[in-house]
Amino acid sequence: MIDKARLKERVLELVQIDSHSRKELAIALHLKEILEGLGGVVFVDDAGAAVGGEVGNLVAHFDGTVDGAEPMLLSAHMDTVAPGEGVMPVVEGDIIRSDGTTVLGGDDKSGIAIILEVIESLREEELPHGHIDVVFTICEEMGLLGAKHLDLGLVRAKTGLVLDSDSIGFLITRAPAANLVEFEVHGLEAHAGICPERGMSALQVAARGIAAMQLGRIDEDTTANIGLVNGGTAVNIVPNRVTLTGEVRSHDEEKLERQTRAMLACLEEAAAGATLELDGRLHEARVESRIKRQYDRMDVPHETAIVRRVHEAATNLGLAVDTIAKGGGCDANVLNQRGLQVANLASGMRDIHTVNEWLDVNDLVSAARLIHEVVRLEGCRVS
């Protein structure tokens, strides 16, 4: 049986352990101790070294009690976004909030707490179940790096659930692919006070290009954003270089590439209109582009075993769970591309990536009950 008080206490404990991306050692050591205390055999892979972090992904094996049940994966990520150090949670009954100076870290420590509670409740009740593999990843917030470098040789399960969504009452089976885009705009430096006419502002060129872009919600499948602008060397120098970093996401590959090309075209057109003849030489603004696929799209068919299991469990519990598409990417995107069948179940997080983040413990209890029932059903089929 899911213990609400214990689950609440576990969340409060976890969110107060600092774990920015690449700095997950403290929480990894804490979780390793908990997992081993619950009877798990814990492995740490080499993903940390691959991404320049303090520690790798945690993989814990919990052996099944019945033969023939399909192994199940339960996964969440350990890292949080900034500002996420020195979290001081505020408790108002079953609501847990950030104090407004940091994120809460419910993304994704709510998922971690739910998984730990499910494992603990299964152990207490001695329910029949198949093998369970728990995977806690690093650096999810940096482009799903932990999942990309996960040592799949340590993972026995081929199907399961990632807990990493704010969509309460939904199972996410479709998620977009994403391109990371970096555009470097080059102009010509000059003293901004003495001879600005001898310069060509890369920032001004970039601004014209951004102004021409369609950003935000492009259509029902596609979004685009320029999130970082960096450049210039001093307030009295016309900037000769500006770097724009952003992303494009889409459920449709053709739309993804079309939007990416359109953003580059806007900057190239702005640069084409910026020329300066100086001392007998023609200077032209120019744009360099670096486009990298962050992750591919996720599309888990409704007839797959994990989706059917979740719906059956929800029916048994009288819970409403619908399958949906979502605009965010998560470790499930990568794991599906690497040969697993994994859907993304809501873990209760709200207003994520903001200092207004909050959780309702009742949402976490519902998710834990659902997963507990999924595991129980599989064990009953073969016991």
mmCIF file of C-alpha atoms in Angstrom:
data_model
loop_
_atom_site.group_PDB
_atom_site.id
_atom_site.type_symbol
_atom_site.label_atom_id
_atom_site.label_comp_id
_atom_site.label_asym_id
_atom_site.label_seq_id
_atom_site.Cartn_x
_atom_site.Cartn_y
_atom_site.Cartn_z
ATOM 1 C CA MET A 1 0.000 0.000 0.000
ATOM 2 C CA ILE A 2 1.303 3.446 -0.899
ATOM 3 C CA ASP A 3 2.280 5.414 2.210
ATOM 4 C CA LYS A 4 1.362 9.056 1.609
ATOM 5 C CA ALA A 5 3.225 10.429 4.633
ATOM 6 C CA ARG A 6 6.387 8.572 3.706
ATOM 7 C CA LEU A 7 6.160 9.746 0.113
ATOM 8 C CA LYS A 8 5.743 13.337 1.227
ATOM 9 C CA GLU A 9 8.713 13.104 3.572
ATOM 10 C CA ARG A 10 10.850 11.573 0.831
ATOM 11 C CA VAL A 11 10.094 14.414 -1.600
ATOM 12 C CA LEU A 12 10.968 17.026 1.007
ATOM 13 C CA GLU A 13 14.233 15.202 1.699
ATOM 14 C CA LEU A 14 15.220 14.954 -1.958
ATOM 15 C CA VAL A 15 14.465 18.517 -3.060
ATOM 16 C CA GLN A 16 16.853 19.851 -0.417
ATOM 17 C CA ILE A 17 19.825 18.009 -1.945
ATOM 18 C CA ASP A 18 21.514 20.215 -4.551
ATOM 19 C CA SER A 19 21.780 18.500 -7.940
ATOM 20 C CA HIS A 20 22.318 20.862 -10.840
ATOM 21 C CA SER A 21 23.266 19.147 -14.091
ATOM 22 C CA ARG A 22 26.804 17.688 -13.947
ATOM 23 C CA LYS A 23 26.688 18.091 -10.130
ATOM 24 C CA GLU A 24 24.600 15.068 -9.157
ATOM 25 C CA LEU A 25 27.142 13.258 -6.954
ATOM 26 C CA ALA A 26 25.503 14.117 -3.615
ATOM 27 C CA ILE A 27 22.047 12.923 -4.615
ATOM 28 C CA ALA A 28 23.466 9.883 -6.415
ATOM 29 C CA LEU A 29 25.259 8.735 -3.264
ATOM 30 C CA HIS A 30 22.120 9.314 -1.209
ATOM 31 C CA LEU A 31 19.951 7.369 -3.657
ATOM 32 C CA LYS A 32 22.476 4.546 -3.938
ATOM 33 C CA GLU A 33 22.246 4.047 -0.184
ATOM 34 C CA ILE A 34 18.429 4.036 -0.287
ATOM 35 C CA LEU A 35 18.265 1.624 -3.236
ATOM 36 C CA GLU A 36 20.681 -0.790 -1.598
ATOM 37 C CA GLY A 37 18.712 -0.548 1.630
ATOM 38 C CA LEU A 38 15.623 -1.648 -0.297
ATOM 39 C CA GLY A 39 17.454 -4.712 -1.568
ATOM 40 C CA GLY A 40 18.629 -3.431 -4.927
ATOM 41 C CA VAL A 41 21.944 -4.213 -6.591
ATOM 42 C CA VAL A 42 23.220 -0.819 -7.729
ATOM 43 C CA PHE A 43 25.530 0.013 -10.630
ATOM 44 C CA VAL A 44 26.992 3.371 -11.678
ATOM 45 C CA ASP A 45 27.839 3.654 -15.370
ATOM 46 C CA ASP A 46 30.461 5.836 -17.082
ATOM 47 C CA ALA A 47 28.076 8.511 -18.378
ATOM 48 C CA GLY A 48 29.499 11.095 -15.982
ATOM 49 C CA ALA A 49 32.945 10.877 -17.550
ATOM 50 C CA ALA A 50 31.418 11.125 -21.021
ATOM 51 C CA VAL A 51 29.595 14.395 -20.252
ATOM 52 C CA GLY A 52 32.058 15.998 -17.839
ATOM 53 C CA GLY A 53 29.965 15.355 -14.741
ATOM 54 C CA GLU A 54 30.653 14.220 -11.188
ATOM 55 C CA VAL A 55 28.895 10.855 -11.442
ATOM 56 C CA GLY A 56 27.191 8.550 -13.911
ATOM 57 C CA ASN A 57 23.678 7.170 -14.152
ATOM 58 C CA LEU A 58 22.423 4.891 -11.373
ATOM 59 C CA VAL A 59 20.989 1.510 -12.392
ATOM 60 C CA ALA A 60 19.433 -0.693 -9.695
ATOM 61 C CA HIS A 61 18.299 -4.286 -10.181
ATOM 62 C CA PHE A 62 15.410 -5.595 -8.102
ATOM 63 C CA ASP A 63 14.972 -9.263 -8.859
ATOM 64 C CA GLY A 64 11.490 -10.577 -9.500
ATOM 65 C CA THR A 65 9.672 -13.063 -7.312
ATOM 66 C CA VAL A 66 7.948 -14.933 -10.172
ATOM 67 C CA ASP A 67 9.251 -16.438 -13.372
ATOM 68 C CA GLY A 68 7.900 -15.368 -16.737
ATOM 69 C CA ALA A 69 6.967 -11.781 -15.900
ATOM 70 C CA GLU A 70 8.447 -9.241 -18.265
ATOM 71 C CA PRO A 71 11.090 -7.010 -16.647
ATOM 72 C CA MET A 72 9.947 -3.431 -16.161
ATOM 73 C CA LEU A 73 11.928 -0.195 -16.283
ATOM 74 C CA LEU A 74 11.135 2.714 -13.958
ATOM 75 C CA SER A 75 13.164 5.851 -14.622
ATOM 76 C CA ALA A 76 13.516 9.496 -13.552
ATOM 77 C CA HIS A 77 16.334 12.039 -13.712
ATOM 78 C CA MET A 78 18.424 13.344 -10.832
ATOM 79 C CA ASP A 79 19.444 16.766 -12.129
ATOM 80 C CA THR A 80 17.540 20.030 -11.760
ATOM 81 C CA VAL A 81 17.666 23.371 -13.555
ATOM 82 C CA ALA A 82 19.028 26.601 -12.102
ATOM 83 C CA PRO A 83 18.368 28.300 -9.786
ATOM 84 C CA GLY A 84 18.170 25.047 -7.845
ATOM 85 C CA GLU A 85 20.728 25.242 -5.042
ATOM 86 C CA GLY A 86 19.743 25.797 -1.438
ATOM 87 C CA VAL A 87 16.098 24.857 -2.014
ATOM 88 C CA MET A 88 13.876 25.702 0.963
ATOM 89 C CA PRO A 89 10.496 24.004 0.426
ATOM 90 C CA VAL A 90 7.355 25.574 1.846
ATOM 91 C CA VAL A 91 4.675 23.129 3.001
ATOM 92 C CA GLU A 92 1.002 24.053 2.996
ATOM 93 C CA GLY A 93 -0.887 20.867 3.845
ATOM 94 C CA ASP A 94 -0.412 18.542 0.865
ATOM 95 C CA ILE A 95 1.026 21.344 -1.283
ATOM 96 C CA ILE A 96 4.804 21.736 -1.440
ATOM 97 C CA ARG A 97 6.122 24.944 -2.982
ATOM 98 C CA SER A 98 9.362 26.686 -3.691
ATOM 99 C CA ASP A 99 9.995 29.669 -1.427
ATOM 100 C CA GLY A 100 10.206 31.815 -4.568
ATOM 101 C CA THR A 101 13.996 32.132 -4.718
ATOM 102 C CA THR A 102 14.752 28.801 -6.411
ATOM 103 C CA VAL A 103 12.977 26.115 -8.359
ATOM 104 C CA LEU A 104 11.539 23.396 -6.137
ATOM 105 C CA GLY A 105 13.223 20.521 -7.945
ATOM 106 C CA GLY A 106 10.044 18.480 -8.284
ATOM 107 C CA ASP A 107 11.297 18.112 -11.842
ATOM 108 C CA ASP A 108 12.236 15.368 -11.432
ATOM 109 C CA LYS A 109 12.576 14.471 -7.759
ATOM 110 C CA SER A 110 8.851 13.840 -7.674
ATOM 111 C CA GLY A 111 9.481 11.003 -10.133
ATOM 112 C CA ILE A 112 12.351 9.653 -8.033
ATOM 113 C CA ALA A 113 10.249 9.720 -4.854
ATOM 114 C CA ILE A 114 7.361 7.912 -6.562
ATOM 115 C CA ILE A 115 9.634 5.131 -7.832
ATOM 116 C CA LEU A 116 11.215 4.645 -4.404
ATOM 117 C CA GLU A 117 7.783 4.468 -2.778
ATOM 118 C CA VAL A 118 6.590 1.866 -5.293
ATOM 119 C CA ILE A 119 9.655 -0.308 -4.652
ATOM 120 C CA GLU A 120 9.264 0.019 -0.885
ATOM 121 C CA SER A 121 5.546 -0.803 -0.942
ATOM 122 C CA LEU A 122 6.107 -3.872 -3.153
ATOM 123 C CA ARG A 123 8.741 -5.079 -0.721
ATOM 124 C CA GLU A 124 6.493 -4.583 2.302
ATOM 125 C CA GLU A 125 3.524 -6.356 0.734
ATOM 126 C CA GLU A 126 5.627 -9.147 -0.768
ATOM 127 C CA LEU A 127 3.619 -8.931 -4.001
ATOM 128 C CA PRO A 128 4.622 -11.239 -6.857
ATOM 129 C CA HIS A 129 6.388 -9.299 -9.620
ATOM 130 C CA GLY A 130 8.958 -9.616 -12.353
ATOM 131 C CA HIS A 131 12.405 -8.025 -12.437
ATOM 132 C CA ILE A 132 12.370 -4.251 -11.956
ATOM 133 C CA ASP A 133 15.187 -2.049 -13.233
ATOM 134 C CA VAL A 134 15.367 1.434 -11.717
ATOM 135 C CA VAL A 135 17.347 4.003 -13.703
ATOM 136 C CA PHE A 136 18.106 7.453 -12.319
ATOM 137 C CA THR A 137 19.819 9.525 -15.011
ATOM 138 C CA ILE A 138 22.118 12.529 -14.972
ATOM 139 C CA CYS A 139 22.042 15.641 -17.166
ATOM 140 C CA GLU A 140 18.532 15.240 -18.552
ATOM 141 C CA GLU A 141 18.126 19.009 -18.480
ATOM 142 C CA MET A 142 21.187 19.441 -20.725
ATOM 143 C CA GLY A 143 19.764 17.644 -23.730
ATOM 144 C CA LEU A 144 19.037 14.181 -22.292
ATOM 145 C CA LEU A 145 22.759 13.485 -22.055
ATOM 146 C CA GLY A 146 22.508 10.867 -19.319
ATOM 147 C CA ALA A 147 20.059 8.759 -21.309
ATOM 148 C CA LYS A 148 22.172 9.134 -24.452
ATOM 149 C CA HIS A 149 25.179 7.716 -22.603
ATOM 150 C CA LEU A 150 23.302 5.161 -20.485
ATOM 151 C CA ASP A 151 24.998 1.756 -20.469
ATOM 152 C CA LEU A 152 22.131 -0.367 -21.757
ATOM 153 C CA GLY A 153 24.130 -3.471 -20.970
ATOM 154 C CA LEU A 154 23.110 -2.864 -17.353
ATOM 155 C CA VAL A 155 19.397 -2.679 -18.176
ATOM 156 C CA ARG A 156 17.433 -5.946 -18.382
ATOM 157 C CA ALA A 157 14.025 -4.391 -19.099
ATOM 158 C CA LYS A 158 12.892 -3.562 -22.625
ATOM 159 C CA THR A 159 9.724 -1.697 -21.658
ATOM 160 C CA GLY A 160 8.601 0.595 -18.878
ATOM 161 C CA LEU A 161 7.868 4.120 -17.726
ATOM 162 C CA VAL A 162 9.747 7.379 -17.381
ATOM 163 C CA LEU A 163 8.203 9.656 -14.743
ATOM 164 C CA ASP A 164 8.819 13.187 -15.968
ATOM 165 C CA SER A 165 5.756 15.261 -16.831
ATOM 166 C CA ASP A 166 3.348 17.823 -15.416
ATOM 167 C CA SER A 167 0.343 16.443 -17.323
ATOM 168 C CA ILE A 168 -1.574 14.865 -14.452
ATOM 169 C CA GLY A 169 -3.909 12.107 -15.587
ATOM 170 C CA PHE A 170 -2.088 11.549 -18.868
ATOM 171 C CA LEU A 171 0.337 9.074 -20.350
ATOM 172 C CA ILE A 172 2.562 10.752 -22.931
ATOM 173 C CA THR A 173 3.211 8.516 -25.912
ATOM 174 C CA ARG A 174 4.226 11.148 -28.472
ATOM 175 C CA ALA A 175 6.867 13.831 -28.082
ATOM 176 C CA PRO A 176 8.689 16.006 -30.626
ATOM 177 C CA ALA A 177 12.124 15.832 -32.128
ATOM 178 C CA ALA A 178 14.330 18.845 -31.428
ATOM 179 C CA ASN A 179 17.131 20.702 -33.188
ATOM 180 C CA LEU A 180 19.594 22.792 -31.221
ATOM 181 C CA VAL A 181 20.498 25.813 -33.357
ATOM 182 C CA GLU A 182 23.436 28.182 -32.978
ATOM 183 C CA PHE A 183 23.847 31.124 -35.319
ATOM 184 C CA GLU A 184 26.987 33.277 -35.240
ATOM 185 C CA VAL A 185 26.510 36.677 -36.850
ATOM 186 C CA HIS A 186 29.670 38.540 -37.909
ATOM 187 C CA GLY A 187 29.919 42.297 -38.441
ATOM 188 C CA LEU A 188 32.801 44.771 -38.104
ATOM 189 C CA GLU A 189 34.131 46.350 -34.908
ATOM 190 C CA ALA A 190 34.807 50.082 -34.503
ATOM 191 C CA HIS A 191 35.002 52.655 -31.718
ATOM 192 C CA ALA A 192 31.381 53.421 -30.912
ATOM 193 C CA GLY A 193 32.051 57.013 -29.869
ATOM 194 C CA ILE A 194 34.778 58.193 -32.208
ATOM 195 C CA CYS A 195 34.000 56.455 -35.498
ATOM 196 C CA PRO A 196 30.852 54.287 -35.322
ATOM 197 C CA GLU A 197 30.380 54.743 -39.070
ATOM 198 C CA ARG A 198 33.444 52.539 -39.575
ATOM 199 C CA GLY A 199 31.691 49.660 -37.860
ATOM 200 C CA MET A 200 28.884 47.279 -38.724
ATOM 201 C CA SER A 201 26.945 46.042 -35.706
ATOM 202 C CA ALA A 202 26.518 42.275 -35.639
ATOM 203 C CA LEU A 203 23.914 42.807 -32.936
ATOM 204 C CA GLN A 204 21.848 45.057 -35.181
ATOM 205 C CA VAL A 205 22.025 42.516 -38.002
ATOM 206 C CA ALA A 206 20.996 39.760 -35.604
ATOM 207 C CA ALA A 207 18.118 41.860 -34.298
ATOM 208 C CA ARG A 208 16.771 42.377 -37.820
ATOM 209 C CA GLY A 209 17.024 38.653 -38.444
ATOM 210 C CA ILE A 210 15.263 37.735 -35.203
ATOM 211 C CA ALA A 211 12.531 40.277 -35.868
ATOM 212 C CA ALA A 212 11.812 38.565 -39.187
ATOM 213 C CA MET A 213 11.562 35.100 -37.646
ATOM 214 C CA GLN A 214 8.361 33.352 -36.706
ATOM 215 C CA LEU A 215 8.957 32.150 -33.167
ATOM 216 C CA GLY A 216 6.879 30.588 -30.407
ATOM 217 C CA ARG A 217 3.987 28.374 -31.493
ATOM 218 C CA ILE A 218 4.395 27.811 -35.219
ATOM 219 C CA ASP A 219 1.577 25.281 -35.658
ATOM 220 C CA GLU A 220 0.039 22.350 -33.785
ATOM 221 C CA ASP A 221 3.243 20.333 -34.243
ATOM 222 C CA THR A 222 6.021 22.886 -34.085
ATOM 223 C CA THR A 223 7.588 25.443 -31.744
ATOM 224 C CA ALA A 224 10.714 27.586 -32.062
ATOM 225 C CA ASN A 225 12.717 29.783 -29.719
ATOM 226 C CA ILE A 226 15.851 31.908 -29.538
ATOM 227 C CA GLY A 227 16.817 31.582 -25.889
ATOM 228 C CA LEU A 228 20.342 32.982 -25.604
ATOM 229 C CA VAL A 229 22.027 36.030 -27.126
ATOM 230 C CA ASN A 230 25.737 36.532 -26.446
ATOM 231 C CA GLY A 231 28.183 38.983 -27.946
ATOM 232 C CA GLY A 232 30.049 42.225 -27.788
ATOM 233 C CA THR A 233 33.160 43.146 -25.841
ATOM 234 C CA ALA A 234 32.499 46.624 -24.405
ATOM 235 C CA VAL A 235 29.864 49.351 -24.443
ATOM 236 C CA ASN A 236 32.130 51.612 -26.498
ATOM 237 C CA ILE A 237 32.837 49.075 -29.236
ATOM 238 C CA VAL A 238 30.510 48.297 -32.124
ATOM 239 C CA PRO A 239 30.010 44.526 -31.690
ATOM 240 C CA ASN A 240 31.588 42.461 -34.439
ATOM 241 C CA ARG A 241 30.146 39.100 -33.365
ATOM 242 C CA VAL A 242 26.921 37.887 -31.774
ATOM 243 C CA THR A 243 25.923 34.301 -31.081
ATOM 244 C CA LEU A 244 22.267 33.278 -30.990
ATOM 245 C CA THR A 245 21.315 29.931 -29.468
ATOM 246 C CA GLY A 246 17.874 28.409 -29.665
ATOM 247 C CA GLU A 247 15.836 25.361 -30.506
ATOM 248 C CA VAL A 248 13.182 24.073 -32.862
ATOM 249 C CA ARG A 249 10.812 21.256 -31.901
ATOM 250 C CA SER A 250 8.270 19.398 -33.986
ATOM 251 C CA HIS A 251 6.333 16.154 -34.124
ATOM 252 C CA ASP A 252 6.795 16.332 -37.909
ATOM 253 C CA GLU A 253 10.295 15.880 -39.344
ATOM 254 C CA GLU A 254 9.593 17.940 -42.459
ATOM 255 C CA LYS A 255 8.222 20.832 -40.413
ATOM 256 C CA LEU A 256 11.215 20.635 -38.077
ATOM 257 C CA GLU A 257 13.684 21.056 -40.913
ATOM 258 C CA ARG A 258 11.586 23.694 -42.674
ATOM 259 C CA GLN A 259 11.385 25.873 -39.562
ATOM 260 C CA THR A 260 15.104 25.467 -38.903
ATOM 261 C CA ARG A 261 15.947 26.542 -42.460
ATOM 262 C CA ALA A 262 13.519 29.471 -42.223
ATOM 263 C CA MET A 263 15.250 30.861 -39.132
ATOM 264 C CA LEU A 264 18.650 30.659 -40.807
ATOM 265 C CA ALA A 265 17.252 32.300 -43.946
ATOM 266 C CA CYS A 266 15.994 35.280 -41.918
ATOM 267 C CA LEU A 267 19.485 35.908 -40.561
ATOM 268 C CA GLU A 268 21.148 35.402 -43.932
ATOM 269 C CA GLU A 269 18.775 37.903 -45.514
ATOM 270 C CA ALA A 270 19.503 40.428 -42.777
ATOM 271 C CA ALA A 271 23.235 39.904 -43.267
ATOM 272 C CA ALA A 272 22.940 40.276 -47.043
ATOM 273 C CA GLY A 273 21.590 43.771 -46.535
ATOM 274 C CA ALA A 274 24.512 44.847 -44.352
ATOM 275 C CA THR A 275 27.578 45.982 -46.285
ATOM 276 C CA LEU A 276 30.169 48.675 -45.704
ATOM 277 C CA GLU A 277 32.822 50.023 -48.087
ATOM 278 C CA LEU A 278 35.800 51.106 -46.054
ATOM 279 C CA ASP A 279 39.253 52.176 -47.276
ATOM 280 C CA GLY A 280 38.604 50.648 -50.678
ATOM 281 C CA ARG A 281 37.447 47.337 -49.276
ATOM 282 C CA LEU A 282 33.907 45.948 -49.160
ATOM 283 C CA HIS A 283 32.902 44.436 -45.821
ATOM 284 C CA GLU A 284 29.845 42.185 -45.671
ATOM 285 C CA ALA A 285 28.036 40.800 -42.661
ATOM 286 C CA ARG A 286 27.836 37.019 -42.630
ATOM 287 C CA VAL A 287 26.218 34.177 -40.696
ATOM 288 C CA GLU A 288 27.664 30.846 -39.609
ATOM 289 C CA SER A 289 25.253 28.152 -38.485
ATOM 290 C CA ARG A 290 25.638 25.064 -36.325
ATOM 291 C CA ILE A 291 22.599 22.819 -36.194
ATOM 292 C CA LYS A 292 22.551 19.694 -34.053
ATOM 293 C CA ARG A 293 19.805 17.156 -33.474
ATOM 294 C CA GLN A 294 19.196 17.135 -29.723
ATOM 295 C CA TYR A 295 16.847 14.173 -29.774
ATOM 296 C CA ASP A 296 14.471 12.358 -32.080
ATOM 297 C CA ARG A 297 10.722 12.202 -31.702
ATOM 298 C CA MET A 298 8.924 9.646 -29.577
ATOM 299 C CA ASP A 299 5.915 7.755 -30.892
ATOM 300 C CA VAL A 300 4.795 4.787 -28.792
ATOM 301 C CA PRO A 301 1.848 2.967 -30.452
ATOM 302 C CA HIS A 302 -1.283 2.602 -28.341
ATOM 303 C CA GLU A 303 -1.279 -1.165 -28.810
ATOM 304 C CA THR A 304 2.128 -1.666 -27.160
ATOM 305 C CA ALA A 305 2.230 -3.631 -23.926
ATOM 306 C CA ILE A 306 3.189 -0.761 -21.635
ATOM 307 C CA VAL A 307 0.352 1.478 -22.837
ATOM 308 C CA ARG A 308 -2.193 -1.323 -22.489
ATOM 309 C CA ARG A 309 -0.915 -2.160 -19.013
ATOM 310 C CA VAL A 310 -1.245 1.411 -17.798
ATOM 311 C CA HIS A 311 -4.810 1.673 -19.103
ATOM 312 C CA GLU A 312 -5.784 -1.631 -17.496
ATOM 313 C CA ALA A 313 -4.287 -0.562 -14.179
ATOM 314 C CA ALA A 314 -6.064 2.798 -14.345
ATOM 315 C CA THR A 315 -9.391 1.077 -14.998
ATOM 316 C CA ASN A 316 -8.883 -1.196 -11.992
ATOM 317 C CA LEU A 317 -8.201 1.807 -9.779
ATOM 318 C CA GLY A 318 -10.988 3.969 -11.189
ATOM 319 C CA LEU A 319 -8.498 6.514 -12.472
ATOM 320 C CA ALA A 320 -8.813 8.448 -15.719
ATOM 321 C CA VAL A 321 -5.626 8.210 -17.779
ATOM 322 C CA ASP A 322 -5.545 9.360 -21.408
ATOM 323 C CA THR A 323 -2.692 9.058 -23.890
ATOM 324 C CA ILE A 324 -1.552 12.359 -25.396
ATOM 325 C CA ALA A 325 1.170 14.076 -27.388
ATOM 326 C CA LYS A 326 3.295 16.639 -25.549
ATOM 327 C CA GLY A 327 5.653 19.398 -26.637
ATOM 328 C CA GLY A 328 8.470 18.565 -24.237
ATOM 329 C CA GLY A 329 11.229 16.045 -24.704
ATOM 330 C CA CYS A 330 12.471 13.701 -21.979
ATOM 331 C CA ASP A 331 14.634 10.620 -21.488
ATOM 332 C CA ALA A 332 11.848 8.530 -23.026
ATOM 333 C CA ASN A 333 12.655 10.088 -26.424
ATOM 334 C CA VAL A 334 16.173 8.718 -26.264
ATOM 335 C CA LEU A 335 15.314 5.357 -24.728
ATOM 336 C CA ASN A 336 12.759 4.647 -27.441
ATOM 337 C CA GLN A 337 15.319 5.486 -30.118
ATOM 338 C CA ARG A 338 17.733 3.109 -28.403
ATOM 339 C CA GLY A 339 15.388 0.145 -28.734
ATOM 340 C CA LEU A 340 13.176 0.256 -25.650
ATOM 341 C CA GLN A 341 9.413 0.884 -25.504
ATOM 342 C CA VAL A 342 8.941 3.556 -22.870
ATOM 343 C CA ALA A 343 6.096 5.980 -22.214
ATOM 344 C CA ASN A 344 6.198 9.104 -20.030
ATOM 345 C CA LEU A 345 3.858 9.174 -17.026
ATOM 346 C CA ALA A 346 3.049 12.356 -15.110
ATOM 347 C CA SER A 347 4.831 12.655 -11.771
ATOM 348 C CA GLY A 348 2.915 15.631 -10.367
ATOM 349 C CA MET A 349 5.287 18.536 -11.038
ATOM 350 C CA ARG A 350 3.701 21.947 -11.699
ATOM 351 C CA ASP A 351 5.062 25.277 -13.029
ATOM 352 C CA ILE A 352 8.383 23.595 -13.727
ATOM 353 C CA HIS A 353 11.555 25.532 -14.580
ATOM 354 C CA THR A 354 10.255 28.515 -12.597
ATOM 355 C CA VAL A 355 10.635 29.737 -9.023
ATOM 356 C CA ASN A 356 6.871 29.202 -8.649
ATOM 357 C CA GLU A 357 7.199 25.393 -8.957
ATOM 358 C CA TRP A 358 4.923 23.288 -6.732
ATOM 359 C CA LEU A 359 3.681 19.770 -6.059
ATOM 360 C CA ASP A 360 0.480 18.270 -4.704
ATOM 361 C CA VAL A 361 1.359 15.121 -2.764
ATOM 362 C CA ASN A 362 -1.987 13.611 -3.767
ATOM 363 C CA ASP A 363 -0.850 13.618 -7.401
ATOM 364 C CA LEU A 364 2.271 11.703 -6.448
ATOM 365 C CA VAL A 365 0.193 9.173 -4.541
ATOM 366 C CA SER A 366 -2.040 8.611 -7.587
ATOM 367 C CA ALA A 367 0.980 8.025 -9.834
ATOM 368 C CA ALA A 368 2.529 5.633 -7.312
ATOM 369 C CA ARG A 369 -0.727 3.670 -6.980
ATOM 370 C CA LEU A 370 -0.969 3.387 -10.761
ATOM 371 C CA ILE A 371 2.563 2.047 -11.168
ATOM 372 C CA HIS A 372 2.086 -0.306 -8.226
ATOM 373 C CA GLU A 373 -1.000 -1.732 -9.965
ATOM 374 C CA VAL A 374 0.834 -2.107 -13.290
ATOM 375 C CA VAL A 375 3.526 -4.167 -11.562
ATOM 376 C CA ARG A 376 0.960 -6.209 -9.615
ATOM 377 C CA LEU A 377 -1.030 -7.054 -12.738
ATOM 378 C CA GLU A 378 2.034 -8.342 -14.558
ATOM 379 C CA GLY A 379 2.960 -10.509 -11.586
ATOM 380 C CA CYS A 380 -0.554 -11.912 -11.316
ATOM 381 C CA ARG A 381 -0.556 -12.968 -14.967
ATOM 382 C CA VAL A 382 2.233 -15.470 -14.466
ATOM 383 C CA SER A 383 2.134 -16.306 -10.745
#
